[in-house]
Amino acid sequence: MPRPREEFDDLREFQFRDPEEVLEDDQMYTVYEIARRLQGVDPERELDVETENILLDWAIPWMLDHSDAFVFAEPDDENEPGYYGLK
């Protein structure tokens, strides 16, 4: 349900960063790590499943939009996520 704009104290511009601003060029990351870096969340911090899913909801479309900037490496095990890095 929509809420009146005046109910919010902190309104900020909606901006996405480029992959080069989020990732180190000599590192490979799981999609979970990328999702956390996009939001400035410590990769070691424990998160509940719902929060992790929300972060992924933002990260996956961002990665698809910037897919030409990424390379992919297969996971070590089929039950683990793959790794992504800058091209």
mmCIF file of N, CA and C in Angstrom, residues 1-84:
data_model
loop_
_atom_site.group_PDB
_atom_site.id
_atom_site.type_symbol
_atom_site.label_atom_id
_atom_site.label_comp_id
_atom_site.label_asym_id
_atom_site.label_seq_id
_atom_site.Cartn_x
_atom_site.Cartn_y
_atom_site.Cartn_z
ATOM 1 N N MET A 1 0.834 -1.173 0.000
ATOM 2 C CA MET A 1 0.000 0.000 0.000
ATOM 3 C C MET A 1 0.884 1.243 0.000
ATOM 4 N N PRO A 2 0.630 2.196 -0.855
ATOM 5 C CA PRO A 2 1.435 3.427 -0.875
ATOM 6 C C PRO A 2 1.340 4.185 0.442
ATOM 7 N N ARG A 3 2.404 4.932 0.724
ATOM 8 C CA ARG A 3 2.438 5.769 1.926
ATOM 9 C C ARG A 3 2.741 7.203 1.518
ATOM 10 N N PRO A 4 2.240 8.161 2.280
ATOM 11 C CA PRO A 4 2.530 9.562 1.972
ATOM 12 C C PRO A 4 4.031 9.847 2.052
ATOM 13 N N ARG A 5 4.507 10.602 1.123
ATOM 14 C CA ARG A 5 5.931 10.948 1.045
ATOM 15 C C ARG A 5 6.441 11.603 2.323
ATOM 16 N N GLU A 6 5.627 12.424 2.967
ATOM 17 C CA GLU A 6 6.069 13.141 4.168
ATOM 18 C C GLU A 6 6.307 12.218 5.363
ATOM 19 N N GLU A 7 5.940 10.951 5.274
ATOM 20 C CA GLU A 7 6.218 10.002 6.350
ATOM 21 C C GLU A 7 7.690 9.599 6.406
ATOM 22 N N PHE A 8 8.444 9.911 5.355
ATOM 23 C CA PHE A 8 9.836 9.487 5.272
ATOM 24 C C PHE A 8 10.779 10.648 5.565
ATOM 25 N N ASP A 9 11.708 10.401 6.480
ATOM 26 C CA ASP A 9 12.682 11.431 6.862
ATOM 27 C C ASP A 9 13.879 11.477 5.921
ATOM 28 N N ASP A 10 14.252 10.345 5.373
ATOM 29 C CA ASP A 10 15.495 10.247 4.610
ATOM 30 C C ASP A 10 15.203 9.756 3.196
ATOM 31 N N LEU A 11 15.103 10.666 2.242
ATOM 32 C CA LEU A 11 14.918 10.313 0.837
ATOM 33 C C LEU A 11 16.240 10.531 0.107
ATOM 34 N N ARG A 12 16.681 9.495 -0.617
ATOM 35 C CA ARG A 12 17.956 9.564 -1.325
ATOM 36 C C ARG A 12 17.767 9.276 -2.795
ATOM 37 N N GLU A 13 18.719 9.693 -3.602
ATOM 38 C CA GLU A 13 18.673 9.385 -5.025
ATOM 39 C C GLU A 13 18.843 7.887 -5.226
ATOM 40 N N PHE A 14 18.178 7.362 -6.229
ATOM 41 C CA PHE A 14 18.268 5.960 -6.578
ATOM 42 C C PHE A 14 19.401 5.795 -7.578
ATOM 43 N N GLN A 15 20.490 5.164 -7.155
ATOM 44 C CA GLN A 15 21.665 5.033 -8.006
ATOM 45 C C GLN A 15 22.204 3.615 -7.954
ATOM 46 N N PHE A 16 22.634 3.138 -9.099
ATOM 47 C CA PHE A 16 23.341 1.869 -9.166
ATOM 48 C C PHE A 16 24.796 2.159 -9.493
ATOM 49 N N ARG A 17 25.654 1.327 -8.950
ATOM 50 C CA ARG A 17 27.080 1.485 -9.217
ATOM 51 C C ARG A 17 27.504 0.525 -10.328
ATOM 52 N N ASP A 18 28.584 0.877 -10.986
ATOM 53 C CA ASP A 18 29.169 -0.004 -11.992
ATOM 54 C C ASP A 18 29.935 -1.127 -11.292
ATOM 55 N N PRO A 19 30.074 -2.288 -11.956
ATOM 56 C CA PRO A 19 30.784 -3.405 -11.334
ATOM 57 C C PRO A 19 32.187 -3.053 -10.839
ATOM 58 N N GLU A 20 32.882 -2.187 -11.565
ATOM 59 C CA GLU A 20 34.240 -1.812 -11.170
ATOM 60 C C GLU A 20 34.267 -1.046 -9.846
ATOM 61 N N GLU A 21 33.143 -0.457 -9.476
ATOM 62 C CA GLU A 21 33.043 0.260 -8.208
ATOM 63 C C GLU A 21 32.724 -0.670 -7.044
ATOM 64 N N VAL A 22 32.270 -1.880 -7.354
ATOM 65 C CA VAL A 22 31.813 -2.809 -6.324
ATOM 66 C C VAL A 22 32.832 -3.929 -6.078
ATOM 67 N N LEU A 23 33.480 -4.393 -7.141
ATOM 68 C CA LEU A 23 34.348 -5.561 -7.055
ATOM 69 C C LEU A 23 35.808 -5.208 -7.290
ATOM 70 N N GLU A 24 36.679 -5.997 -6.678
ATOM 71 C CA GLU A 24 38.125 -5.882 -6.916
ATOM 72 C C GLU A 24 38.450 -6.691 -8.167
ATOM 73 N N ASP A 25 39.314 -6.160 -9.035
ATOM 74 C CA ASP A 25 39.564 -6.829 -10.310
ATOM 75 C C ASP A 25 40.386 -8.110 -10.201
ATOM 76 N N ASP A 26 41.018 -8.364 -9.051
ATOM 77 C CA ASP A 26 41.821 -9.579 -8.886
ATOM 78 C C ASP A 26 41.142 -10.624 -7.996
ATOM 79 N N GLN A 27 39.839 -10.478 -7.762
ATOM 80 C CA GLN A 27 39.097 -11.390 -6.890
ATOM 81 C C GLN A 27 37.903 -11.990 -7.636
ATOM 82 N N MET A 28 37.481 -13.162 -7.167
ATOM 83 C CA MET A 28 36.266 -13.810 -7.669
ATOM 84 C C MET A 28 35.301 -13.923 -6.492
ATOM 85 N N TYR A 29 34.007 -13.737 -6.763
ATOM 86 C CA TYR A 29 32.989 -13.651 -5.715
ATOM 87 C C TYR A 29 31.800 -14.546 -6.036
ATOM 88 N N THR A 30 31.149 -15.055 -4.994
ATOM 89 C CA THR A 30 29.874 -15.731 -5.194
ATOM 90 C C THR A 30 28.804 -14.656 -5.368
ATOM 91 N N VAL A 31 27.656 -15.049 -5.873
ATOM 92 C CA VAL A 31 26.555 -14.092 -6.032
ATOM 93 C C VAL A 31 26.143 -13.536 -4.663
ATOM 94 N N TYR A 32 26.275 -14.341 -3.607
ATOM 95 C CA TYR A 32 25.943 -13.874 -2.264
ATOM 96 C C TYR A 32 26.894 -12.767 -1.813
ATOM 97 N N GLU A 33 28.173 -12.932 -2.117
ATOM 98 C CA GLU A 33 29.158 -11.903 -1.758
ATOM 99 C C GLU A 33 28.943 -10.629 -2.567
ATOM 100 N N ILE A 34 28.608 -10.777 -3.831
ATOM 101 C CA ILE A 34 28.322 -9.615 -4.665
ATOM 102 C C ILE A 34 27.105 -8.877 -4.127
ATOM 103 N N ALA A 35 26.060 -9.621 -3.776
ATOM 104 C CA ALA A 35 24.845 -9.006 -3.229
ATOM 105 C C ALA A 35 25.168 -8.200 -1.975
ATOM 106 N N ARG A 36 26.001 -8.721 -1.124
ATOM 107 C CA ARG A 36 26.371 -8.017 0.109
ATOM 108 C C ARG A 36 27.203 -6.783 -0.202
ATOM 109 N N ARG A 37 28.159 -6.905 -1.109
ATOM 110 C CA ARG A 37 29.002 -5.757 -1.457
ATOM 111 C C ARG A 37 28.182 -4.627 -2.073
ATOM 112 N N LEU A 38 27.188 -4.976 -2.877
ATOM 113 C CA LEU A 38 26.323 -3.957 -3.466
ATOM 114 C C LEU A 38 25.623 -3.123 -2.409
ATOM 115 N N GLN A 39 25.291 -3.744 -1.291
ATOM 116 C CA GLN A 39 24.567 -3.056 -0.221
ATOM 117 C C GLN A 39 25.484 -2.590 0.908
ATOM 118 N N GLY A 40 26.793 -2.817 0.776
ATOM 119 C CA GLY A 40 27.730 -2.393 1.816
ATOM 120 C C GLY A 40 27.659 -3.235 3.076
ATOM 121 N N VAL A 41 27.220 -4.482 2.941
ATOM 122 C CA VAL A 41 27.104 -5.385 4.089
ATOM 123 C C VAL A 41 28.373 -6.222 4.188
ATOM 124 N N ASP A 42 28.896 -6.359 5.389
ATOM 125 C CA ASP A 42 30.090 -7.167 5.651
ATOM 126 C C ASP A 42 29.843 -8.602 5.182
ATOM 127 N N PRO A 43 30.733 -9.156 4.350
ATOM 128 C CA PRO A 43 30.552 -10.519 3.853
ATOM 129 C C PRO A 43 30.514 -11.583 4.956
ATOM 130 N N GLU A 44 31.090 -11.291 6.102
ATOM 131 C CA GLU A 44 31.122 -12.255 7.202
ATOM 132 C C GLU A 44 29.904 -12.157 8.119
ATOM 133 N N ARG A 45 29.112 -11.127 7.974
ATOM 134 C CA ARG A 45 27.968 -10.903 8.859
ATOM 135 C C ARG A 45 26.888 -11.958 8.640
ATOM 136 N N GLU A 46 26.348 -12.484 9.737
ATOM 137 C CA GLU A 46 25.245 -13.437 9.667
ATOM 138 C C GLU A 46 23.965 -12.701 9.296
ATOM 139 N N LEU A 47 23.253 -13.223 8.315
ATOM 140 C CA LEU A 47 21.979 -12.648 7.893
ATOM 141 C C LEU A 47 20.919 -13.732 7.894
ATOM 142 N N ASP A 48 19.688 -13.340 8.185
ATOM 143 C CA ASP A 48 18.599 -14.303 8.091
ATOM 144 C C ASP A 48 18.298 -14.545 6.611
ATOM 145 N N VAL A 49 17.628 -15.639 6.338
ATOM 146 C CA VAL A 49 17.350 -16.055 4.958
ATOM 147 C C VAL A 49 16.553 -14.998 4.198
ATOM 148 N N GLU A 50 15.584 -14.378 4.856
ATOM 149 C CA GLU A 50 14.755 -13.380 4.180
ATOM 150 C C GLU A 50 15.584 -12.178 3.723
ATOM 151 N N THR A 51 16.487 -11.718 4.582
ATOM 152 C CA THR A 51 17.348 -10.592 4.219
ATOM 153 C C THR A 51 18.282 -10.977 3.079
ATOM 154 N N GLU A 52 18.867 -12.166 3.168
ATOM 155 C CA GLU A 52 19.755 -12.645 2.104
ATOM 156 C C GLU A 52 19.004 -12.703 0.773
ATOM 157 N N ASN A 53 17.772 -13.153 0.800
ATOM 158 C CA ASN A 53 16.971 -13.227 -0.421
ATOM 159 C C ASN A 53 16.679 -11.850 -0.998
ATOM 160 N N ILE A 54 16.430 -10.875 -0.151
ATOM 161 C CA ILE A 54 16.198 -9.508 -0.627
ATOM 162 C C ILE A 54 17.453 -8.968 -1.302
ATOM 163 N N LEU A 55 18.619 -9.219 -0.696
ATOM 164 C CA LEU A 55 19.879 -8.773 -1.308
ATOM 165 C C LEU A 55 20.064 -9.421 -2.675
ATOM 166 N N LEU A 56 19.741 -10.703 -2.772
ATOM 167 C CA LEU A 56 19.850 -11.396 -4.064
ATOM 168 C C LEU A 56 18.867 -10.837 -5.092
ATOM 169 N N ASP A 57 17.692 -10.448 -4.623
ATOM 170 C CA ASP A 57 16.700 -9.853 -5.529
ATOM 171 C C ASP A 57 17.233 -8.584 -6.192
ATOM 172 N N TRP A 58 18.113 -7.876 -5.528
ATOM 173 C CA TRP A 58 18.736 -6.677 -6.104
ATOM 174 C C TRP A 58 19.957 -7.045 -6.953
ATOM 175 N N ALA A 59 20.728 -8.012 -6.486
ATOM 176 C CA ALA A 59 22.004 -8.319 -7.133
ATOM 177 C C ALA A 59 21.848 -9.019 -8.480
ATOM 178 N N ILE A 60 20.946 -9.970 -8.562
ATOM 179 C CA ILE A 60 20.837 -10.767 -9.785
ATOM 180 C C ILE A 60 20.454 -9.906 -10.996
ATOM 181 N N PRO A 61 19.437 -9.054 -10.922
ATOM 182 C CA PRO A 61 19.151 -8.194 -12.086
ATOM 183 C C PRO A 61 20.303 -7.241 -12.402
ATOM 184 N N TRP A 62 20.987 -6.747 -11.358
ATOM 185 C CA TRP A 62 22.140 -5.865 -11.566
ATOM 186 C C TRP A 62 23.224 -6.611 -12.335
ATOM 187 N N MET A 63 23.476 -7.867 -11.953
ATOM 188 C CA MET A 63 24.491 -8.662 -12.643
ATOM 189 C C MET A 63 24.074 -8.927 -14.095
ATOM 190 N N LEU A 64 22.814 -9.217 -14.321
ATOM 191 C CA LEU A 64 22.338 -9.444 -15.686
ATOM 192 C C LEU A 64 22.470 -8.182 -16.533
ATOM 193 N N ASP A 65 22.172 -7.047 -15.927
ATOM 194 C CA ASP A 65 22.293 -5.779 -16.643
ATOM 195 C C ASP A 65 23.742 -5.468 -17.012
ATOM 196 N N HIS A 66 24.674 -5.955 -16.204
ATOM 197 C CA HIS A 66 26.106 -5.717 -16.435
ATOM 198 C C HIS A 66 26.842 -7.000 -16.835
ATOM 199 N N SER A 67 26.132 -7.948 -17.420
ATOM 200 C CA SER A 67 26.722 -9.253 -17.704
ATOM 201 C C SER A 67 27.982 -9.185 -18.565
ATOM 202 N N ASP A 68 28.088 -8.177 -19.401
ATOM 203 C CA ASP A 68 29.276 -8.054 -20.250
ATOM 204 C C ASP A 68 30.526 -7.686 -19.452
ATOM 205 N N ALA A 69 30.388 -7.327 -18.186
ATOM 206 C CA ALA A 69 31.532 -6.953 -17.347
ATOM 207 C C ALA A 69 32.070 -8.131 -16.545
ATOM 208 N N PHE A 70 31.385 -9.301 -16.593
ATOM 209 C CA PHE A 70 31.728 -10.425 -15.726
ATOM 210 C C PHE A 70 32.311 -11.617 -16.462
ATOM 211 N N VAL A 71 33.130 -12.367 -15.735
ATOM 212 C CA VAL A 71 33.544 -13.717 -16.118
ATOM 213 C C VAL A 71 32.995 -14.654 -15.056
ATOM 214 N N PHE A 72 32.931 -15.950 -15.375
ATOM 215 C CA PHE A 72 32.338 -16.936 -14.493
ATOM 216 C C PHE A 72 33.288 -18.108 -14.322
ATOM 217 N N ALA A 73 33.372 -18.641 -13.098
ATOM 218 C CA ALA A 73 34.148 -19.852 -12.827
ATOM 219 C C ALA A 73 33.230 -20.867 -12.156
ATOM 220 N N GLU A 74 33.368 -22.112 -12.568
ATOM 221 C CA GLU A 74 32.557 -23.185 -11.991
ATOM 222 C C GLU A 74 32.841 -23.331 -10.492
ATOM 223 N N PRO A 75 31.828 -23.768 -9.740
ATOM 224 C CA PRO A 75 32.042 -23.999 -8.304
ATOM 225 C C PRO A 75 32.939 -25.208 -8.067
ATOM 226 N N ASP A 76 33.509 -25.278 -6.877
ATOM 227 C CA ASP A 76 34.336 -26.424 -6.507
ATOM 228 C C ASP A 76 33.498 -27.686 -6.354
ATOM 229 N N ASP A 77 32.256 -27.529 -5.954
ATOM 230 C CA ASP A 77 31.343 -28.640 -5.716
ATOM 231 C C ASP A 77 29.992 -28.270 -6.324
ATOM 232 N N GLU A 78 29.261 -29.250 -6.804
ATOM 233 C CA GLU A 78 27.977 -28.957 -7.450
ATOM 234 C C GLU A 78 26.944 -28.374 -6.495
ATOM 235 N N ASN A 79 27.157 -28.479 -5.202
ATOM 236 C CA ASN A 79 26.235 -27.919 -4.209
ATOM 237 C C ASN A 79 26.631 -26.517 -3.763
ATOM 238 N N GLU A 80 27.654 -25.955 -4.372
ATOM 239 C CA GLU A 80 28.128 -24.620 -4.023
ATOM 240 C C GLU A 80 27.863 -23.657 -5.177
ATOM 241 N N PRO A 81 27.816 -22.361 -4.868
ATOM 242 C CA PRO A 81 27.622 -21.382 -5.949
ATOM 243 C C PRO A 81 28.901 -21.205 -6.780
ATOM 244 N N GLY A 82 28.714 -20.747 -7.997
ATOM 245 C CA GLY A 82 29.852 -20.419 -8.836
ATOM 246 C C GLY A 82 30.473 -19.100 -8.401
ATOM 247 N N TYR A 83 31.525 -18.700 -9.111
ATOM 248 C CA TYR A 83 32.236 -17.454 -8.793
ATOM 249 C C TYR A 83 32.214 -16.528 -9.979
ATOM 250 N N TYR A 84 32.102 -15.251 -9.678
ATOM 251 C CA TYR A 84 32.064 -14.206 -10.701
ATOM 252 C C TYR A 84 33.132 -13.176 -10.400
#
